Amino acid sequence: MSRKASDNVEYTLRSLSNLMGEKRRRQADGAAGSGAAAGERSLIAAESCSSLNSAASGGELERAARRQFQQDETPGFVYVVSVFSALGGFLFGYDTGVVSGALLLLKKELNLDALWQELLVSGTVGAAALSALAGGVLNGLCGRRPCILLASGLFTAGAGVLAAARDKETLLGGRVVVGLGIGVASMTVPVYIAEVAPPHLRGRLVTINTLFITGGQFFASVVDGLFSYLAKDGWRYMLGLSAVPAVIQFLGFLFLPESPRWLIQKGQTQRARRILSQMRGNQAIDEEYDSIKNNIEEEEKEVGAAGPVICRMLTYPPTRRALIVGCGLQMFQQLSGINTVMYYSATILQMSGVEDDRLAIWLAALTAFINFIFTLVGVWLVERMGRRKLTLGSLTGTAVALIILASGFLLSAQVSPRITLNPPDPSHQNSTCTKYSYCNGCMLDPDCGLCYKLNKSSVVESSCIPVDKDSTMKAAWGRCSNETVFKKEDLFWAYNFCPTPYSWTALLGLILYLVFFAPGMGPMPWTVNSEIYPLWARSTGNACSSGVNWVFNVLVSLTFLHTAEYLTYYGAFFLYAGFAALGLVFIYGCLPETKGKKLEEIESLFENRLCTCGSAGAI
Ligand SMILES: O[C@H]1[C@H](O)[C@@H](O)[C@H](O)[C@@H](O)[C@H]1O
């Protein structure tokens, strides 16, 4: 029998014996009171197993299993709870994505220089890194629900401040508040969903959170596109709109329950039982409840409860290994360059011949859409393929796509057109742009762009000119400085790229990158982290790994331009491909398969030496 089929039968048998046990238990409870019920329960379990054995001989087992499966429906409540929590993911995606479009308008209206633009982007990500770390302590002390309420409160407050801001300092304050919300949400939501979900749906439900992140990024790009037509105050709507989902989440969570696992840990067992049965509908909860409770007691005996959690995690080998795997996954997610690729998608698209700037904005929305749709593929695949195969397949494809993307830039650099015209600078400011003889040098200089004409498909009459300070879509002076004029005269302006016949290679690389990254490397680091730590270490483990994600997010985005200057664009993308290859080796060796396992069983996967745990997974 295949492993999958035997897993199914095992699950079916377990649920079947649960259901029979629960029914008889209820009868026994009614007849003999609760003291006798415990003894009765074990008798019944034995009885139901033997009746199952005899049923197995005929086709009865299958019929019974089918009947049981029909009744074993996961109650809609689990989905409602998961979707309300995943609004945190939506806000994470929306608030990190919307800022690029808002900045286009803001920098004109508030005269923002490069430093302030950088502050408004990185302020949020930096605040997210800090609050993800602090979120661990809050989660442990106050529970998941207050943390989600806090995050939605911060999102709402931040959106209000941003929409009403009158100066750049207030804007920065608003962006930091939003960042604090993002950090708390990014570490709490996956943990909360993993703790309420039944084992066979956990991967799928946690992955929905990443689907909401990429959905938020896509929605943000559409909002950016729409409000970019509203030059005055358009940014207020872009930044303020996130208050709507934030308020919905806040109101929803006033009525939604705390994680039953956290409640059991805090000794609030009655409440935990009630919530667990609400989440499991008609299924028996005794087995799950007992296993959570026993697990907590055993862990306390084994690891003790003294000293800071992070120290206990580092000195106890299984949690130390889990932490290395969790943080490694998050680090390699960011080192594969997802945010750079998304951010530079407009440039890559322009390289491939998209000349119109508005069109480029909408095509960037298309990029975000591909990221979103292929995350949906991940939601579909995660319980079929398992986390390990999905992550390995995804990262292999990502590495190959990065090589294609880099080759696109390399080919463009190698056949880089010659600069044939050197018009005198009317501003007499002697920019560096005039010193380049090939487009490649001009492209790598952030202050310059190429103005050219096309004769059939070859570049003619090309000049390297300083870029306009307000818009990278035109030159500071000369033939390409007035967009309507240069379009009428069949002139073209290339900023950040060189027009060559090989530009489509980069476009192909971009599309392949998203198709491979989005189903696996995008969501799996979040999903796996939500499941690999035992309860006592879960908040801290997720806080650390989310912190690593945000720190590497800032590092990669901040260093991209410098990396491109030193290594050129293709060098930067080859570097990311190298990181992706390293990530492959790490994941191949160290990531065990967690699919279908109860959260309480996962710790045992990390009992062997690190990087032998990968062999526990099936590949
Ligand atoms: O999992 C998410 C997702 O892949 C997003 O598209 C990306 O922007 C985030 O950095 C990442 O953590």
XYZ file of C-alpha atoms and ligand atoms in Angstrom:
631
model
C 0.000 0.000 0.000
C 1.371 3.435 -0.813
C 2.369 5.632 2.099
C -0.420 8.091 1.290
C -3.079 5.381 1.214
C -1.900 3.895 4.474
C -1.895 7.370 6.061
C -5.503 7.800 4.972
C -6.575 4.447 6.354
C -4.775 5.180 9.602
C -6.485 8.555 9.866
C -9.840 7.016 9.040
C -9.414 4.291 11.629
C -8.441 6.822 14.223
C -11.441 9.048 13.514
C -13.759 6.075 13.385
C -12.641 4.747 16.731
C -12.871 8.280 18.115
C -16.431 8.705 17.000
C -17.565 5.359 18.342
C -15.740 6.016 21.585
C -17.329 9.454 21.916
C -20.862 8.141 21.329
C -20.472 5.376 23.866
C -18.802 7.745 26.271
C -21.780 10.051 26.170
C -24.109 7.116 26.944
C -21.791 5.958 29.694
C -21.533 9.479 31.115
C -25.293 9.659 31.335
C -25.606 6.256 33.006
C -22.699 6.001 35.378
C -21.326 9.453 36.025
C -17.943 10.731 35.070
C -15.754 8.574 37.396
C -16.696 5.332 35.726
C -16.468 6.896 32.298
C -12.694 6.939 32.140
C -12.411 3.199 32.672
C -15.256 2.643 30.245
C -13.493 4.779 27.657
C -10.463 2.514 27.432
C -12.678 -0.538 27.246
C -14.646 1.051 24.466
C -11.473 1.976 22.589
C -10.366 -1.659 22.706
C -13.826 -2.803 21.715
C -14.068 -0.431 18.790
C -10.650 -1.497 17.548
C -11.649 -5.143 17.598
C -14.891 -4.402 15.817
C -12.888 -2.516 13.247
C -10.605 -5.500 12.787
C -13.485 -7.779 12.033
C -15.071 -5.214 9.766
C -11.806 -4.998 7.890
C -12.334 -8.443 6.421
C -15.380 -7.359 4.415
C -16.027 -4.172 2.477
C -17.614 -2.878 5.664
C -14.544 -1.000 6.751
C -14.555 1.015 3.614
C -18.250 1.780 3.908
C -17.877 2.691 7.554
C -14.905 4.860 6.748
C -16.794 6.612 3.972
C -19.750 7.243 6.261
C -17.381 8.539 8.895
C -15.627 10.832 6.437
C -18.952 12.279 5.403
C -19.739 13.068 9.020
C -16.191 14.171 9.844
C -16.609 17.497 8.184
C -14.449 20.222 9.574
C -16.858 22.857 10.862
C -17.041 26.096 8.908
C -16.056 27.882 12.107
C -12.388 26.874 11.640
C -12.443 28.482 8.193
C -14.094 31.643 9.518
C -11.494 31.941 12.262
C -8.658 31.328 9.781
C -9.919 33.915 7.299
C -10.374 36.578 9.989
C -6.842 35.935 11.236
C -5.429 35.939 7.715
C -6.696 39.527 7.350
C -3.487 40.207 9.323
C -1.574 38.723 6.363
C -3.606 40.864 3.949
C -2.647 44.003 5.876
C 1.012 42.903 5.981
C 0.953 42.571 2.178
C -1.079 45.730 1.591
C 0.985 48.018 3.804
C 4.347 46.786 2.514
C 3.140 46.928 -1.103
C 1.213 50.202 -1.239
C 4.071 52.485 -0.289
C 5.868 52.410 -3.656
C 2.867 53.959 -5.454
C 2.197 56.390 -2.600
C 5.804 57.590 -2.737
C 5.497 58.564 -6.398
C 2.856 61.125 -5.405
C 4.256 61.991 -1.984
C 7.699 62.916 -3.167
C 6.203 65.582 -5.397
C 3.666 66.914 -2.911
C 5.911 66.979 0.164
C 9.209 67.407 -1.679
C 10.718 64.253 -0.240
C 14.385 63.621 -0.893
C 15.876 60.134 -1.337
C 16.656 59.810 2.391
C 13.068 60.485 3.430
C 11.723 58.093 0.820
C 14.084 55.445 2.137
C 12.988 56.189 5.724
C 9.309 55.792 4.870
C 9.947 52.378 3.313
C 12.528 50.982 5.738
C 10.945 52.561 8.859
C 8.037 50.168 8.486
C 10.147 47.085 7.825
C 12.560 47.958 10.667
C 9.641 48.452 13.088
C 8.190 45.126 11.913
C 11.481 43.370 12.734
C 11.480 44.783 16.281
C 7.818 44.145 16.995
C 7.994 40.577 15.616
C 10.651 39.900 18.256
C 8.662 41.598 21.025
C 5.531 39.789 19.810
C 7.007 36.538 21.101
C 6.910 37.727 24.709
C 3.420 39.218 24.293
C 2.099 36.015 22.728
C 3.414 33.922 25.570
C 2.072 36.241 28.275
C -1.266 37.467 26.922
C -2.234 34.859 24.317
C -2.746 34.942 20.545
C -6.099 36.724 20.508
C -4.993 39.906 22.332
C -1.970 40.057 20.029
C -4.169 39.890 16.914
C -6.434 42.557 18.420
C -3.373 44.677 19.163
C -2.088 44.270 15.586
C -5.423 45.290 14.050
C -5.591 48.253 16.463
C -2.121 49.344 15.338
C -3.058 48.919 11.660
C -6.155 51.072 12.162
C -4.342 53.776 14.119
C -1.455 53.838 11.628
C -3.825 54.123 8.653
C -5.640 57.021 10.348
C -2.408 58.896 11.081
C -1.143 58.358 7.524
C -4.356 59.475 5.859
C -4.452 62.679 7.917
C -0.694 63.462 7.908
C 0.344 67.037 7.133
C 4.125 66.625 7.191
C 6.771 64.005 6.613
C 7.503 63.484 10.316
C 3.872 62.466 10.965
C 4.031 60.206 7.934
C 7.081 58.481 9.358
C 5.268 58.075 12.710
C 2.298 56.472 10.916
C 4.527 54.129 8.933
C 6.311 53.015 12.126
C 2.950 52.307 13.839
C 1.844 50.268 10.816
C 5.202 48.426 10.896
C 4.641 47.532 14.568
C 1.296 46.026 13.559
C 2.854 44.088 10.663
C 5.521 42.549 12.917
C 3.042 41.349 15.557
C 0.613 40.039 12.930
C 3.320 38.268 10.916
C 4.383 36.141 13.868
C 1.017 35.625 15.591
C -1.361 34.769 12.765
C 0.418 31.605 11.480
C 0.797 30.332 15.064
C -2.866 30.962 15.865
C -4.128 29.262 12.698
C -1.811 26.269 13.214
C -3.118 25.881 16.758
C -6.808 25.875 15.893
C -6.591 23.843 12.652
C -7.078 20.065 12.524
C -3.812 18.294 11.517
C -4.953 17.269 8.026
C -5.854 20.879 7.113
C -3.208 22.775 9.038
C -0.761 23.296 6.159
C -3.504 24.514 3.872
C -5.037 26.921 6.390
C -1.704 28.449 7.429
C -0.720 28.810 3.771
C -3.925 30.808 3.264
C -2.258 33.473 5.380
C 0.515 33.854 2.783
C -2.150 33.825 0.089
C -3.628 36.838 1.871
C -0.179 38.496 2.048
C 0.276 38.237 -1.707
C -3.410 39.152 -2.188
C -2.747 42.303 -0.130
C 0.263 43.109 -2.301
C -1.798 42.659 -5.451
C -4.677 44.754 -4.115
C -2.178 47.454 -3.120
C -0.765 47.580 -6.642
C -4.265 47.980 -8.100
C -5.065 50.756 -5.603
C -1.731 52.407 -6.490
C -2.634 52.220 -10.165
C -6.102 53.698 -9.654
C -5.119 56.543 -7.337
C -2.008 57.435 -9.319
C -4.417 59.432 -11.519
C -5.311 61.559 -8.501
C -2.175 63.683 -8.223
C -3.420 65.662 -5.207
C -4.076 63.630 -2.045
C -4.191 60.309 -3.929
C -1.629 58.975 -1.428
C -4.034 59.655 1.484
C -6.505 57.145 0.051
C -3.747 54.652 -0.765
C -2.368 54.697 2.765
C -5.665 55.153 4.610
C -7.673 52.399 2.891
C -6.071 49.686 4.988
C -8.186 50.862 7.935
C -11.167 49.007 6.418
C -9.838 45.420 6.717
C -8.143 46.361 9.996
C -11.437 47.460 11.581
C -13.193 44.344 10.232
C -10.526 42.150 11.795
C -10.681 44.007 15.110
C -14.465 43.687 15.346
C -14.353 40.036 14.294
C -11.764 39.140 16.895
C -13.818 40.675 19.673
C -16.070 37.634 19.143
C -13.544 34.978 18.140
C -11.887 32.643 20.646
C -8.404 32.277 22.092
C -6.192 29.392 20.924
C -7.208 26.286 22.898
C -3.562 25.167 23.106
C -2.496 28.401 24.781
C -5.431 28.105 27.220
C -4.461 24.550 28.188
C -0.921 25.727 28.793
C -2.253 28.422 31.113
C -4.438 25.914 32.971
C -7.762 27.252 31.626
C -8.840 23.747 30.690
C -12.637 24.130 30.728
C -12.544 27.017 28.294
C -10.018 25.199 26.134
C -12.252 22.100 25.910
C -15.246 24.191 24.945
C -13.358 26.009 22.176
C -11.755 22.814 20.907
C -15.114 21.103 20.513
C -16.468 24.204 18.777
C -13.559 23.897 16.337
C -13.936 20.158 15.758
C -17.721 19.943 15.318
C -18.919 16.362 15.547
C -15.490 14.842 16.107
C -14.333 13.571 19.484
C -11.827 15.854 21.115
C -10.686 13.634 23.980
C -7.693 12.223 22.172
C -6.518 15.609 20.948
C -7.157 17.297 24.289
C -5.349 14.566 26.252
C -2.393 14.563 23.897
C -1.976 18.356 24.169
C -2.221 18.226 27.943
C 0.119 15.242 28.367
C 2.560 16.844 26.007
C 2.673 20.051 28.022
C 3.236 18.111 31.244
C 5.985 15.971 29.716
C 7.714 18.980 28.230
C 7.702 20.739 31.580
C 9.297 17.700 33.177
C 11.869 17.340 30.437
C 12.899 20.945 29.826
C 11.834 22.554 33.111
C 10.103 25.904 33.320
C 12.873 28.060 34.744
C 14.862 30.694 32.867
C 14.075 32.653 29.696
C 12.452 30.584 26.929
C 15.141 31.429 24.386
C 17.859 30.008 26.682
C 15.834 26.846 27.243
C 15.323 26.562 23.477
C 19.024 26.894 22.782
C 20.088 24.361 25.407
C 17.489 21.737 24.501
C 18.692 20.063 21.264
C 15.322 19.422 19.493
C 14.178 23.056 19.859
C 17.639 24.368 18.997
C 17.538 22.379 15.753
C 13.995 23.500 15.017
C 15.040 27.118 15.555
C 17.967 26.765 13.154
C 15.685 25.228 10.513
C 12.971 27.878 11.027
C 15.331 30.847 10.920
C 17.288 29.313 8.014
C 14.102 28.961 5.963
C 13.148 32.586 6.582
C 16.657 33.802 5.798
C 16.827 31.883 2.509
C 13.351 33.117 1.560
C 14.606 36.682 1.646
C 18.071 35.905 0.238
C 16.395 34.477 -2.860
C 15.553 38.094 -3.626
C 11.725 38.007 -3.785
C 11.276 41.618 -2.753
C 13.963 42.899 -5.104
C 12.451 40.972 -7.994
C 8.971 42.339 -7.175
C 10.266 45.859 -6.670
C 12.246 45.852 -9.898
C 9.552 44.096 -11.893
C 8.582 47.395 -13.537
C 12.180 47.897 -14.695
C 12.430 44.337 -15.968
C 9.189 44.828 -17.848
C 10.437 48.089 -19.339
C 13.615 46.357 -20.370
C 11.507 43.992 -22.364
C 10.045 46.794 -24.355
C 7.179 48.271 -22.283
C 7.643 51.975 -22.886
C 4.602 53.558 -21.309
C 5.051 54.410 -17.604
C 1.358 53.954 -16.714
C 1.421 50.642 -18.497
C 4.486 49.725 -16.449
C 2.524 50.437 -13.224
C -0.286 48.153 -14.377
C 2.141 45.503 -15.484
C 3.717 45.613 -12.034
C 0.198 44.865 -10.744
C 0.211 41.907 -13.112
C 3.444 40.709 -11.489
C 1.801 40.906 -8.059
C -1.166 39.028 -9.504
C 1.060 36.178 -10.735
C 2.626 36.006 -7.260
C -0.880 35.794 -5.756
C -2.280 33.181 -8.149
C 0.724 30.904 -7.768
C 0.500 31.158 -3.984
C -2.986 29.722 -4.477
C -1.321 26.803 -6.262
C 0.742 26.394 -3.079
C -2.440 26.256 -0.959
C -3.626 23.450 -3.221
C -0.307 21.568 -3.247
C 0.754 21.792 0.390
C -1.362 18.893 1.679
C -0.790 16.864 -1.472
C 2.988 17.131 -1.895
C 3.892 17.954 1.701
C 6.072 20.864 2.862
C 9.443 19.327 2.060
C 8.925 18.362 -1.570
C 7.063 21.590 -2.253
C 9.846 23.748 -0.790
C 12.620 21.832 -2.555
C 10.838 21.899 -5.919
C 10.034 25.569 -5.536
C 13.568 26.605 -4.598
C 15.106 24.574 -7.444
C 12.846 26.354 -9.941
C 13.568 29.709 -8.272
C 17.337 29.172 -8.632
C 16.988 28.267 -12.315
C 14.727 31.283 -12.917
C 17.279 33.552 -11.217
C 19.978 32.236 -13.543
C 17.756 32.977 -16.558
C 16.971 36.447 -15.170
C 20.655 37.143 -14.584
C 21.540 35.857 -18.059
C 18.984 38.285 -19.499
C 20.795 41.180 -17.824
C 24.197 39.722 -18.793
C 23.261 39.414 -22.459
C 21.860 42.949 -22.444
C 25.097 44.224 -20.924
C 27.254 42.369 -23.437
C 25.500 43.621 -26.499
C 25.053 46.977 -24.838
C 24.545 49.671 -27.527
C 27.274 52.252 -28.163
C 26.620 55.874 -27.239
C 26.827 57.900 -30.437
C 25.753 61.428 -29.438
C 27.187 63.707 -26.763
C 24.981 66.827 -26.651
C 26.334 69.760 -24.577
C 24.770 70.098 -21.109
C 22.585 73.270 -21.155
C 22.585 73.395 -17.346
C 26.418 73.499 -17.355
C 26.490 71.143 -14.386
C 28.901 68.671 -15.974
C 27.195 65.460 -14.928
C 29.010 62.116 -14.922
C 26.653 60.833 -17.631
C 28.690 62.171 -20.542
C 31.727 60.015 -19.728
C 30.145 56.697 -20.760
C 30.757 55.240 -24.211
C 28.394 52.236 -23.831
C 24.861 52.029 -22.529
C 25.913 49.528 -19.852
C 27.915 52.144 -17.877
C 25.111 54.663 -18.294
C 22.531 52.144 -17.033
C 24.467 51.327 -13.861
C 24.780 54.995 -12.915
C 21.620 55.835 -10.934
C 21.791 59.460 -12.122
C 21.708 58.714 -15.854
C 19.499 57.211 -18.550
C 19.703 56.534 -22.274
C 17.846 58.617 -24.857
C 17.718 56.892 -28.271
C 15.887 56.150 -31.506
C 15.204 52.811 -33.119
C 16.034 51.955 -36.707
C 14.227 48.679 -37.323
C 15.364 46.997 -34.105
C 18.788 48.591 -33.705
C 19.538 51.536 -31.422
C 20.650 54.741 -33.174
C 21.306 58.369 -32.162
C 21.853 57.393 -28.518
C 22.972 59.737 -25.730
C 23.518 59.302 -21.975
C 21.672 62.090 -20.139
C 20.997 62.886 -16.439
C 17.644 61.589 -15.225
C 14.916 64.024 -14.129
C 14.975 64.331 -10.317
C 11.176 64.025 -10.033
C 10.531 61.204 -12.455
C 12.762 58.443 -13.719
C 10.521 58.301 -16.772
C 12.259 61.214 -18.483
C 15.556 63.037 -18.862
C 16.493 66.194 -16.942
C 17.061 68.088 -20.201
C 17.310 67.615 -23.945
C 15.316 65.542 -26.442
C 13.919 63.104 -23.860
C 12.920 65.662 -21.211
C 9.353 66.209 -22.345
C 7.413 62.971 -22.421
C 4.796 64.058 -24.969
C 7.406 65.517 -27.288
C 9.788 62.586 -27.212
C 6.989 60.096 -27.807
C 5.825 62.089 -30.813
C 9.344 62.152 -32.240
C 9.776 58.381 -31.891
C 12.437 58.799 -29.248
C 12.832 56.332 -26.392
C 14.069 56.755 -22.834
C 15.687 53.840 -20.959
C 16.387 54.215 -17.249
C 17.987 51.267 -15.432
C 18.193 49.088 -18.536
C 19.663 48.861 -22.004
C 17.502 48.053 -24.994
C 18.779 44.855 -26.627
C 17.283 41.974 -28.593
C 17.776 39.713 -25.524
C 15.644 41.680 -23.077
C 12.852 39.087 -23.274
C 15.159 36.637 -21.449
C 14.828 38.754 -18.310
C 11.037 38.815 -18.719
C 10.996 35.030 -19.045
C 13.175 34.801 -15.919
C 10.800 37.094 -14.001
C 7.720 35.061 -14.866
C 9.418 31.728 -14.111
C 10.718 33.169 -10.843
C 7.225 34.021 -9.608
C 5.703 30.777 -10.881
C 8.228 28.747 -8.879
C 8.742 30.944 -5.827
C 5.124 31.693 -4.988
C 3.772 28.199 -4.257
C 6.688 27.047 -2.066
C 9.402 29.433 -0.919
C 6.819 32.198 -0.392
C 4.486 30.429 2.031
C 6.435 27.412 3.396
C 8.804 29.305 5.715
C 5.739 30.747 7.501
C 3.833 27.458 7.461
C 6.729 25.304 8.666
C 7.614 27.759 11.428
C 4.078 27.671 12.760
C 4.368 23.917 13.330
C 7.918 22.917 14.270
C 8.173 24.225 17.844
C 6.625 22.632 20.916
C 3.977 24.776 22.596
C 6.270 26.253 25.258
C 8.694 27.447 22.568
C 6.218 28.313 19.815
C 5.837 32.065 20.409
C 9.546 32.609 20.931
C 10.512 30.414 17.966
C 8.153 32.274 15.663
C 9.227 35.629 17.016
C 12.874 34.844 16.245
C 12.254 33.439 12.783
C 9.898 36.295 11.788
C 12.515 38.734 13.090
C 15.102 37.028 10.848
C 12.708 37.350 7.895
C 12.287 41.104 8.439
C 15.977 41.765 9.124
C 16.985 40.019 5.880
C 14.164 41.787 4.073
C 15.697 45.164 5.044
C 19.248 43.989 4.317
C 18.473 42.675 0.846
C 16.408 45.714 -0.186
C 18.896 48.223 1.189
C 21.917 46.579 -0.387
C 20.438 45.842 -3.817
C 21.447 49.099 -5.459
C 24.974 48.960 -4.067
C 25.293 45.293 -4.996
C 24.149 46.158 -8.518
C 26.694 48.983 -8.674
C 29.595 46.724 -7.622
C 28.516 43.489 -9.256
C 26.214 44.907 -11.957
C 22.599 43.728 -12.250
C 23.438 40.332 -13.571
C 26.015 39.888 -10.804
C 23.354 40.692 -8.196
C 20.914 38.143 -9.625
C 23.641 35.492 -9.945
C 24.413 36.165 -6.278
C 20.768 35.508 -5.339
C 20.898 32.329 -7.440
C 23.961 31.298 -5.396
C 22.060 31.920 -2.136
C 19.137 29.904 -3.487
C 21.511 27.000 -4.269
C 22.917 27.150 -0.715
C 19.340 27.203 0.584
C 18.632 24.043 -1.417
C 21.473 22.177 0.262
C 20.290 23.379 3.681
C 16.658 22.443 3.101
C 17.542 19.101 1.528
C 19.554 18.169 4.578
C 17.578 19.716 7.394
C 13.871 20.084 6.683
C 11.742 17.152 7.861
C 8.227 16.491 6.567
C 5.539 17.706 8.958
C 2.480 17.014 6.814
C -0.432 15.324 8.610
C 1.390 15.149 11.956
C -0.166 16.478 15.145
C 1.664 19.547 16.452
C 2.580 17.477 19.512
C 4.271 14.799 17.376
C 6.504 17.154 15.427
C 9.111 17.691 18.138
C 10.268 14.084 17.730
C 11.332 14.882 14.138
C 14.133 17.005 15.555
C 15.491 14.402 17.927
C 18.276 13.297 15.575
C 21.375 15.310 14.777
C 20.684 18.406 12.695
C 20.721 17.749 8.992
C 19.812 14.155 9.399
C 16.252 15.282 10.057
C 15.708 15.849 6.360
C 16.060 12.134 5.821
C 12.922 11.606 7.939
C 10.922 13.190 5.141
C 9.972 11.338 2.030
C 11.759 12.379 -1.114
O 5.987 35.091 2.084
C 5.968 36.434 1.731
C 5.562 36.615 0.284
O 6.305 35.791 -0.524
C 5.678 38.045 -0.166
O 5.410 38.154 -1.537
C 6.993 38.704 0.186
O 6.938 40.064 -0.135
C 7.339 38.539 1.646
O 8.594 39.090 1.945
C 7.310 37.079 2.042
O 7.630 36.932 3.390
